[in-house]
Amino acid sequence: MVLNQIFYRVAFIVTAFVHLYFNDLIKATIVVAAMCLSDSKRPVLQSILRLHSVVLVCFMLAFCFSVVSAHPDQTILNGRDVLMWFDDVETPHGFGQLAAGYHGFTFNYLYAFKPTHQDLEGTISGDDLNCAISKPNALYGSKVAAETPSIHAHDPSRTFTVHSLKIKPLDFPVGFVTINLRGFLLENLSSPLEWTVDYPAGFHDTLHVRLEEFSKTRWKGLTRLEVEADFHYNNVEMDDWEFCIDDLEIEIE
């Protein structure tokens, strides 16, 4: 009887830690121990099988959770395909600078911002709090001294593919805003890929732009992506309207 109990407990420890080694599931050991060690009269083989099944279920649940749960900065989708959320960038006063080489890219005139930051209260409309799809941050962009916000690979010898992004202009009461995307190809810089969308005045959700689907062209082999928003109202035009981006799916080549 004593040997059976010793064998059972050794089997429990070995089986549990084999699974725990491949997945950080330490907290589950308490639950597993309570379930599987509660009945010492259970046959040894049956107890081991029961233990193995319970730990395996815990392992699979934790694995599924780790796949779908939010990561603070990015998710690796497939190889070099990255979904950027910008939530790891510090925004001490509502805005934050993205470091050169941020996940392999350089962002020009694009800044991380936290729409709900207390310093932006009264500056950012309540209709624009939805800029941050993955809270708390998104990207903020606007032309500065006629310089268009853009993204390019930090390594100038590399090109990239843009798969999708979520975008909207910041709140405006009248007129309409046109958002323009331009992708510059290494082999043909003078004829960039282009896609535009118009937003009428009023509240808007972010638009999930799936570039290949919407433009009927794969945005691959880019050296630079430019994004700008133009405001139009009667005879008034402004080419530096503000916009926000989140959930940028991009792939370095």
PDB file of C-alpha atoms in Angstrom:
ATOM      1  CA  MET A   1       0.000   0.000   0.000  1.00  0.00           C
ATOM      2  CA  VAL A   2       2.813   2.403   0.908  1.00  0.00           C
ATOM      3  CA  LEU A   3       4.668   1.607  -2.325  1.00  0.00           C
ATOM      4  CA  ASN A   4       1.506   2.242  -4.294  1.00  0.00           C
ATOM      5  CA  GLN A   5       1.105   5.655  -2.663  1.00  0.00           C
ATOM      6  CA  ILE A   6       4.756   6.560  -3.340  1.00  0.00           C
ATOM      7  CA  PHE A   7       4.479   5.428  -6.956  1.00  0.00           C
ATOM      8  CA  TYR A   8       1.250   7.396  -7.352  1.00  0.00           C
ATOM      9  CA  ARG A   9       2.734  10.636  -6.011  1.00  0.00           C
ATOM     10  CA  VAL A  10       5.895  10.314  -8.128  1.00  0.00           C
ATOM     11  CA  ALA A  11       3.745   9.693 -11.201  1.00  0.00           C
ATOM     12  CA  PHE A  12       1.657  12.738 -10.312  1.00  0.00           C
ATOM     13  CA  ILE A  13       4.687  15.034 -10.034  1.00  0.00           C
ATOM     14  CA  VAL A  14       6.362  13.768 -13.210  1.00  0.00           C
ATOM     15  CA  THR A  15       3.195  13.919 -15.306  1.00  0.00           C
ATOM     16  CA  ALA A  16       2.212  17.360 -14.082  1.00  0.00           C
ATOM     17  CA  PHE A  17       5.605  18.964 -14.567  1.00  0.00           C
ATOM     18  CA  VAL A  18       6.048  17.495 -18.047  1.00  0.00           C
ATOM     19  CA  HIS A  19       2.996  19.514 -19.036  1.00  0.00           C
ATOM     20  CA  LEU A  20       3.873  22.518 -16.924  1.00  0.00           C
ATOM     21  CA  TYR A  21       7.316  22.682 -18.534  1.00  0.00           C
ATOM     22  CA  PHE A  22       5.724  23.393 -21.903  1.00  0.00           C
ATOM     23  CA  ASN A  23       3.149  25.828 -20.584  1.00  0.00           C
ATOM     24  CA  ASP A  24       3.258  28.218 -17.643  1.00  0.00           C
ATOM     25  CA  LEU A  25       0.388  26.673 -15.761  1.00  0.00           C
ATOM     26  CA  ILE A  26       1.744  26.589 -12.226  1.00  0.00           C
ATOM     27  CA  LYS A  27      -1.476  27.813 -10.651  1.00  0.00           C
ATOM     28  CA  ALA A  28      -3.298  24.828 -12.096  1.00  0.00           C
ATOM     29  CA  THR A  29      -1.252  22.420  -9.965  1.00  0.00           C
ATOM     30  CA  ILE A  30      -3.304  23.300  -6.908  1.00  0.00           C
ATOM     31  CA  VAL A  31      -6.541  22.439  -8.682  1.00  0.00           C
ATOM     32  CA  VAL A  32      -5.094  19.297 -10.243  1.00  0.00           C
ATOM     33  CA  ALA A  33      -3.697  18.099  -6.921  1.00  0.00           C
ATOM     34  CA  ALA A  34      -7.017  18.596  -5.174  1.00  0.00           C
ATOM     35  CA  MET A  35      -8.876  16.656  -7.836  1.00  0.00           C
ATOM     36  CA  CYS A  36      -6.459  13.799  -8.361  1.00  0.00           C
ATOM     37  CA  LEU A  37      -5.066  13.207  -4.868  1.00  0.00           C
ATOM     38  CA  SER A  38      -8.380  13.365  -3.085  1.00  0.00           C
ATOM     39  CA  ASP A  39      -9.099   9.646  -3.341  1.00  0.00           C
ATOM     40  CA  SER A  40      -6.159   7.470  -2.262  1.00  0.00           C
ATOM     41  CA  LYS A  41      -8.241   4.292  -2.701  1.00  0.00           C
ATOM     42  CA  ARG A  42      -8.535   4.799  -6.452  1.00  0.00           C
ATOM     43  CA  PRO A  43      -6.449   2.270  -8.482  1.00  0.00           C
ATOM     44  CA  VAL A  44      -3.033   3.691  -9.360  1.00  0.00           C
ATOM     45  CA  LEU A  45      -3.398   3.387 -13.152  1.00  0.00           C
ATOM     46  CA  GLN A  46      -6.849   4.972 -13.121  1.00  0.00           C
ATOM     47  CA  SER A  47      -5.589   7.868 -11.005  1.00  0.00           C
ATOM     48  CA  ILE A  48      -2.647   8.451 -13.351  1.00  0.00           C
ATOM     49  CA  LEU A  49      -4.942   8.487 -16.379  1.00  0.00           C
ATOM     50  CA  ARG A  50      -7.305  10.851 -14.610  1.00  0.00           C
ATOM     51  CA  LEU A  51      -4.412  13.132 -13.689  1.00  0.00           C
ATOM     52  CA  HIS A  52      -3.063  13.079 -17.237  1.00  0.00           C
ATOM     53  CA  SER A  53      -6.469  13.968 -18.701  1.00  0.00           C
ATOM     54  CA  VAL A  54      -7.061  16.870 -16.326  1.00  0.00           C
ATOM     55  CA  VAL A  55      -3.630  18.409 -16.879  1.00  0.00           C
ATOM     56  CA  LEU A  56      -3.947  17.955 -20.639  1.00  0.00           C
ATOM     57  CA  VAL A  57      -7.281  19.800 -20.616  1.00  0.00           C
ATOM     58  CA  CYS A  58      -5.718  22.633 -18.585  1.00  0.00           C
ATOM     59  CA  PHE A  59      -2.799  22.754 -20.994  1.00  0.00           C
ATOM     60  CA  MET A  60      -5.059  23.023 -24.050  1.00  0.00           C
ATOM     61  CA  LEU A  61      -7.247  25.707 -22.468  1.00  0.00           C
ATOM     62  CA  ALA A  62      -4.217  27.786 -21.558  1.00  0.00           C
ATOM     63  CA  PHE A  63      -2.758  27.345 -25.034  1.00  0.00           C
ATOM     64  CA  CYS A  64      -5.987  28.536 -26.661  1.00  0.00           C
ATOM     65  CA  PHE A  65      -6.147  31.500 -24.292  1.00  0.00           C
ATOM     66  CA  SER A  66      -2.557  32.490 -25.062  1.00  0.00           C
ATOM     67  CA  VAL A  67      -3.346  32.495 -28.793  1.00  0.00           C
ATOM     68  CA  VAL A  68      -6.390  34.763 -28.613  1.00  0.00           C
ATOM     69  CA  SER A  69      -5.556  36.982 -25.632  1.00  0.00           C
ATOM     70  CA  ALA A  70      -4.334  40.539 -26.182  1.00  0.00           C
ATOM     71  CA  HIS A  71      -0.633  41.316 -26.211  1.00  0.00           C
ATOM     72  CA  PRO A  72       0.348  44.887 -25.313  1.00  0.00           C
ATOM     73  CA  ASP A  73       2.224  45.706 -28.506  1.00  0.00           C
ATOM     74  CA  GLN A  74       1.874  43.251 -31.377  1.00  0.00           C
ATOM     75  CA  THR A  75       0.845  39.795 -32.529  1.00  0.00           C
ATOM     76  CA  ILE A  76       2.913  37.655 -34.868  1.00  0.00           C
ATOM     77  CA  LEU A  77       0.375  36.367 -37.397  1.00  0.00           C
ATOM     78  CA  ASN A  78       2.428  34.388 -39.875  1.00  0.00           C
ATOM     79  CA  GLY A  79       6.194  34.520 -40.197  1.00  0.00           C
ATOM     80  CA  ARG A  80       7.081  38.216 -40.496  1.00  0.00           C
ATOM     81  CA  ASP A  81       3.422  39.290 -40.685  1.00  0.00           C
ATOM     82  CA  VAL A  82       2.781  41.538 -37.668  1.00  0.00           C
ATOM     83  CA  LEU A  83      -0.384  43.116 -36.275  1.00  0.00           C
ATOM     84  CA  MET A  84       0.647  46.328 -34.481  1.00  0.00           C
ATOM     85  CA  TRP A  85      -1.471  47.790 -31.696  1.00  0.00           C
ATOM     86  CA  PHE A  86       0.968  50.464 -30.370  1.00  0.00           C
ATOM     87  CA  ASP A  87      -0.190  49.847 -26.814  1.00  0.00           C
ATOM     88  CA  ASP A  88       3.374  49.417 -25.526  1.00  0.00           C
ATOM     89  CA  VAL A  89       4.341  53.036 -26.340  1.00  0.00           C
ATOM     90  CA  GLU A  90       4.443  55.416 -23.378  1.00  0.00           C
ATOM     91  CA  THR A  91       2.065  58.390 -23.750  1.00  0.00           C
ATOM     92  CA  PRO A  92       2.863  60.539 -20.682  1.00  0.00           C
ATOM     93  CA  HIS A  93       0.815  63.533 -21.866  1.00  0.00           C
ATOM     94  CA  GLY A  94      -1.498  61.740 -24.257  1.00  0.00           C
ATOM     95  CA  PHE A  95       1.042  61.434 -27.087  1.00  0.00           C
ATOM     96  CA  GLY A  96       4.195  59.363 -27.478  1.00  0.00           C
ATOM     97  CA  GLN A  97       7.033  59.135 -29.981  1.00  0.00           C
ATOM     98  CA  LEU A  98       7.624  55.819 -31.741  1.00  0.00           C
ATOM     99  CA  ALA A  99      11.310  54.948 -31.673  1.00  0.00           C
ATOM    100  CA  ALA A 100      13.113  54.586 -34.993  1.00  0.00           C
ATOM    101  CA  GLY A 101      13.054  50.906 -35.879  1.00  0.00           C
ATOM    102  CA  TYR A 102       9.856  50.236 -33.932  1.00  0.00           C
ATOM    103  CA  HIS A 103       9.221  46.578 -34.824  1.00  0.00           C
ATOM    104  CA  GLY A 104      11.388  47.080 -37.912  1.00  0.00           C
ATOM    105  CA  PHE A 105       9.711  50.265 -39.173  1.00  0.00           C
ATOM    106  CA  THR A 106      10.140  54.030 -39.022  1.00  0.00           C
ATOM    107  CA  PHE A 107       7.050  56.202 -38.570  1.00  0.00           C
ATOM    108  CA  ASN A 108       7.232  59.778 -39.852  1.00  0.00           C
ATOM    109  CA  TYR A 109       4.718  62.302 -38.477  1.00  0.00           C
ATOM    110  CA  LEU A 110       2.765  59.476 -36.896  1.00  0.00           C
ATOM    111  CA  TYR A 111       2.549  59.311 -33.114  1.00  0.00           C
ATOM    112  CA  ALA A 112       1.093  56.951 -30.564  1.00  0.00           C
ATOM    113  CA  PHE A 113      -1.721  58.586 -28.647  1.00  0.00           C
ATOM    114  CA  LYS A 114      -4.128  57.623 -25.917  1.00  0.00           C
ATOM    115  CA  PRO A 115      -7.543  59.139 -26.714  1.00  0.00           C
ATOM    116  CA  THR A 116      -8.770  58.702 -23.140  1.00  0.00           C
ATOM    117  CA  HIS A 117      -5.767  60.432 -21.535  1.00  0.00           C
ATOM    118  CA  GLN A 118      -6.850  63.134 -19.107  1.00  0.00           C
ATOM    119  CA  ASP A 119      -4.560  65.693 -20.761  1.00  0.00           C
ATOM    120  CA  LEU A 120      -6.516  65.299 -24.016  1.00  0.00           C
ATOM    121  CA  GLU A 121      -9.922  65.858 -22.439  1.00  0.00           C
ATOM    122  CA  GLY A 122     -11.607  68.643 -24.389  1.00  0.00           C
ATOM    123  CA  THR A 123      -9.048  68.323 -27.193  1.00  0.00           C
ATOM    124  CA  ILE A 124     -10.044  64.897 -28.484  1.00  0.00           C
ATOM    125  CA  SER A 125     -13.762  64.603 -29.189  1.00  0.00           C
ATOM    126  CA  GLY A 126     -15.737  61.959 -27.375  1.00  0.00           C
ATOM    127  CA  ASP A 127     -16.623  60.672 -30.839  1.00  0.00           C
ATOM    128  CA  ASP A 128     -12.956  59.817 -31.392  1.00  0.00           C
ATOM    129  CA  LEU A 129     -12.368  57.665 -28.320  1.00  0.00           C
ATOM    130  CA  ASN A 130     -13.009  54.687 -30.605  1.00  0.00           C
ATOM    131  CA  CYS A 131      -9.736  55.392 -32.435  1.00  0.00           C
ATOM    132  CA  ALA A 132      -8.058  52.907 -30.109  1.00  0.00           C
ATOM    133  CA  ILE A 133      -9.518  49.569 -31.179  1.00  0.00           C
ATOM    134  CA  SER A 134      -7.014  47.751 -28.980  1.00  0.00           C
ATOM    135  CA  LYS A 135      -7.011  49.992 -25.945  1.00  0.00           C
ATOM    136  CA  PRO A 136      -5.411  52.162 -24.819  1.00  0.00           C
ATOM    137  CA  ASN A 137      -3.406  53.507 -27.799  1.00  0.00           C
ATOM    138  CA  ALA A 138      -3.729  54.196 -31.509  1.00  0.00           C
ATOM    139  CA  LEU A 139      -1.709  56.147 -34.086  1.00  0.00           C
ATOM    140  CA  TYR A 140      -2.351  59.839 -34.699  1.00  0.00           C
ATOM    141  CA  GLY A 141      -1.331  61.520 -37.943  1.00  0.00           C
ATOM    142  CA  SER A 142      -1.548  64.831 -39.757  1.00  0.00           C
ATOM    143  CA  LYS A 143       0.570  66.694 -42.279  1.00  0.00           C
ATOM    144  CA  VAL A 144       3.267  68.889 -40.736  1.00  0.00           C
ATOM    145  CA  ALA A 145       4.760  71.662 -42.893  1.00  0.00           C
ATOM    146  CA  ALA A 146       3.490  69.887 -46.014  1.00  0.00           C
ATOM    147  CA  GLU A 147       5.212  66.642 -44.955  1.00  0.00           C
ATOM    148  CA  THR A 148       2.912  63.651 -45.393  1.00  0.00           C
ATOM    149  CA  PRO A 149       2.754  61.034 -42.610  1.00  0.00           C
ATOM    150  CA  SER A 150       4.483  57.892 -43.816  1.00  0.00           C
ATOM    151  CA  ILE A 151       5.857  54.484 -42.854  1.00  0.00           C
ATOM    152  CA  HIS A 152       8.932  52.772 -44.255  1.00  0.00           C
ATOM    153  CA  ALA A 153      11.165  49.846 -43.319  1.00  0.00           C
ATOM    154  CA  HIS A 154      13.896  50.904 -40.914  1.00  0.00           C
ATOM    155  CA  ASP A 155      16.381  48.988 -43.051  1.00  0.00           C
ATOM    156  CA  PRO A 156      16.319  50.903 -46.376  1.00  0.00           C
ATOM    157  CA  SER A 157      17.211  47.741 -48.293  1.00  0.00           C
ATOM    158  CA  ARG A 158      13.975  46.024 -47.211  1.00  0.00           C
ATOM    159  CA  THR A 159      10.484  46.319 -48.663  1.00  0.00           C
ATOM    160  CA  PHE A 160       7.189  45.463 -47.006  1.00  0.00           C
ATOM    161  CA  THR A 161       3.570  44.473 -47.573  1.00  0.00           C
ATOM    162  CA  VAL A 162       0.577  46.229 -46.033  1.00  0.00           C
ATOM    163  CA  HIS A 163      -2.349  43.858 -45.545  1.00  0.00           C
ATOM    164  CA  SER A 164      -4.860  45.911 -43.589  1.00  0.00           C
ATOM    165  CA  LEU A 165      -5.420  48.724 -41.110  1.00  0.00           C
ATOM    166  CA  LYS A 166      -8.268  50.404 -39.251  1.00  0.00           C
ATOM    167  CA  ILE A 167      -8.576  54.112 -39.915  1.00  0.00           C
ATOM    168  CA  LYS A 168     -10.887  57.112 -39.528  1.00  0.00           C
ATOM    169  CA  PRO A 169     -10.637  60.908 -39.686  1.00  0.00           C
ATOM    170  CA  LEU A 170     -10.989  62.765 -36.423  1.00  0.00           C
ATOM    171  CA  ASP A 171     -14.343  64.377 -35.728  1.00  0.00           C
ATOM    172  CA  PHE A 172     -15.616  67.122 -38.065  1.00  0.00           C
ATOM    173  CA  PRO A 173     -19.087  68.763 -38.051  1.00  0.00           C
ATOM    174  CA  VAL A 174     -19.508  69.744 -41.734  1.00  0.00           C
ATOM    175  CA  GLY A 175     -18.249  68.871 -45.201  1.00  0.00           C
ATOM    176  CA  PHE A 176     -16.415  65.624 -45.867  1.00  0.00           C
ATOM    177  CA  VAL A 177     -12.922  64.192 -45.509  1.00  0.00           C
ATOM    178  CA  THR A 178     -11.046  62.066 -48.027  1.00  0.00           C
ATOM    179  CA  ILE A 179      -8.411  59.675 -46.712  1.00  0.00           C
ATOM    180  CA  ASN A 180      -5.696  58.820 -49.219  1.00  0.00           C
ATOM    181  CA  LEU A 181      -3.329  55.851 -49.050  1.00  0.00           C
ATOM    182  CA  ARG A 182      -0.317  55.672 -51.357  1.00  0.00           C
ATOM    183  CA  GLY A 183       2.121  52.784 -51.588  1.00  0.00           C
ATOM    184  CA  PHE A 184       5.420  53.435 -53.350  1.00  0.00           C
ATOM    185  CA  LEU A 185       6.959  50.487 -55.171  1.00  0.00           C
ATOM    186  CA  LEU A 186      10.705  50.020 -55.461  1.00  0.00           C
ATOM    187  CA  GLU A 187      10.577  49.376 -59.189  1.00  0.00           C
ATOM    188  CA  ASN A 188       8.160  52.238 -59.993  1.00  0.00           C
ATOM    189  CA  LEU A 189       8.349  55.114 -57.518  1.00  0.00           C
ATOM    190  CA  SER A 190       6.650  57.538 -59.906  1.00  0.00           C
ATOM    191  CA  SER A 191       3.414  55.497 -60.064  1.00  0.00           C
ATOM    192  CA  PRO A 192       2.388  54.535 -56.533  1.00  0.00           C
ATOM    193  CA  LEU A 193      -0.516  52.293 -55.622  1.00  0.00           C
ATOM    194  CA  GLU A 194      -3.443  54.457 -54.517  1.00  0.00           C
ATOM    195  CA  TRP A 195      -6.675  53.966 -52.614  1.00  0.00           C
ATOM    196  CA  THR A 196      -9.080  56.612 -51.248  1.00  0.00           C
ATOM    197  CA  VAL A 197     -12.254  56.718 -49.191  1.00  0.00           C
ATOM    198  CA  ASP A 198     -14.636  59.608 -48.395  1.00  0.00           C
ATOM    199  CA  TYR A 199     -16.213  60.208 -44.993  1.00  0.00           C
ATOM    200  CA  PRO A 200     -19.261  62.488 -44.654  1.00  0.00           C
ATOM    201  CA  ALA A 201     -19.544  64.785 -41.637  1.00  0.00           C
ATOM    202  CA  GLY A 202     -20.493  63.215 -38.334  1.00  0.00           C
ATOM    203  CA  PHE A 203     -19.571  60.327 -36.073  1.00  0.00           C
ATOM    204  CA  HIS A 204     -17.699  57.387 -37.593  1.00  0.00           C
ATOM    205  CA  ASP A 205     -16.443  54.003 -36.513  1.00  0.00           C
ATOM    206  CA  THR A 206     -13.009  53.035 -37.728  1.00  0.00           C
ATOM    207  CA  LEU A 207     -13.037  51.414 -41.146  1.00  0.00           C
ATOM    208  CA  HIS A 208     -11.247  48.084 -41.445  1.00  0.00           C
ATOM    209  CA  VAL A 209      -9.403  48.577 -44.739  1.00  0.00           C
ATOM    210  CA  ARG A 210      -8.346  45.263 -46.262  1.00  0.00           C
ATOM    211  CA  LEU A 211      -6.166  46.670 -48.988  1.00  0.00           C
ATOM    212  CA  GLU A 212      -5.968  43.763 -51.403  1.00  0.00           C
ATOM    213  CA  GLU A 213      -9.716  43.168 -51.186  1.00  0.00           C
ATOM    214  CA  PHE A 214     -10.675  46.843 -51.467  1.00  0.00           C
ATOM    215  CA  SER A 215      -8.166  47.956 -54.108  1.00  0.00           C
ATOM    216  CA  LYS A 216      -7.995  44.662 -56.044  1.00  0.00           C
ATOM    217  CA  THR A 217      -4.212  44.944 -55.813  1.00  0.00           C
ATOM    218  CA  ARG A 218      -1.702  43.362 -53.452  1.00  0.00           C
ATOM    219  CA  TRP A 219       0.237  46.115 -51.669  1.00  0.00           C
ATOM    220  CA  LYS A 220       3.514  44.231 -51.776  1.00  0.00           C
ATOM    221  CA  GLY A 221       7.093  45.364 -52.388  1.00  0.00           C
ATOM    222  CA  LEU A 222       6.539  48.817 -50.886  1.00  0.00           C
ATOM    223  CA  THR A 223       9.353  51.160 -49.926  1.00  0.00           C
ATOM    224  CA  ARG A 224       6.994  53.668 -48.312  1.00  0.00           C
ATOM    225  CA  LEU A 225       3.341  53.989 -47.309  1.00  0.00           C
ATOM    226  CA  GLU A 226       1.873  57.490 -47.160  1.00  0.00           C
ATOM    227  CA  VAL A 227      -1.402  58.375 -45.425  1.00  0.00           C
ATOM    228  CA  GLU A 228      -3.137  61.748 -45.533  1.00  0.00           C
ATOM    229  CA  ALA A 229      -6.593  63.201 -44.981  1.00  0.00           C
ATOM    230  CA  ASP A 230      -8.072  66.139 -46.928  1.00  0.00           C
ATOM    231  CA  PHE A 231     -10.999  68.212 -45.650  1.00  0.00           C
ATOM    232  CA  HIS A 232     -13.558  69.665 -48.100  1.00  0.00           C
ATOM    233  CA  TYR A 233     -16.434  72.054 -47.448  1.00  0.00           C
ATOM    234  CA  ASN A 234     -17.848  74.149 -50.272  1.00  0.00           C
ATOM    235  CA  ASN A 235     -14.834  76.110 -51.524  1.00  0.00           C
ATOM    236  CA  VAL A 236     -12.750  75.412 -48.419  1.00  0.00           C
ATOM    237  CA  GLU A 237     -10.095  72.712 -48.633  1.00  0.00           C
ATOM    238  CA  MET A 238      -7.508  71.623 -46.056  1.00  0.00           C
ATOM    239  CA  ASP A 239      -4.969  68.927 -46.861  1.00  0.00           C
ATOM    240  CA  ASP A 240      -3.787  68.397 -43.292  1.00  0.00           C
ATOM    241  CA  TRP A 241      -6.834  66.963 -41.525  1.00  0.00           C
ATOM    242  CA  GLU A 242      -6.160  64.689 -38.554  1.00  0.00           C
ATOM    243  CA  PHE A 243      -6.734  60.942 -38.649  1.00  0.00           C
ATOM    244  CA  CYS A 244      -6.088  57.877 -36.509  1.00  0.00           C
ATOM    245  CA  ILE A 245      -4.942  54.326 -37.286  1.00  0.00           C
ATOM    246  CA  ASP A 246      -4.955  51.119 -35.265  1.00  0.00           C
ATOM    247  CA  ASP A 247      -4.490  47.386 -35.820  1.00  0.00           C
ATOM    248  CA  LEU A 248      -1.937  47.822 -38.596  1.00  0.00           C
ATOM    249  CA  GLU A 249      -1.222  44.476 -40.261  1.00  0.00           C
ATOM    250  CA  ILE A 250       2.109  44.781 -42.029  1.00  0.00           C
ATOM    251  CA  GLU A 251       4.832  42.395 -43.177  1.00  0.00           C
ATOM    252  CA  ILE A 252       8.529  43.044 -43.681  1.00  0.00           C
ATOM    253  CA  GLU A 253       9.930  41.255 -46.740  1.00  0.00           C
TER     254      GLU A 253
END
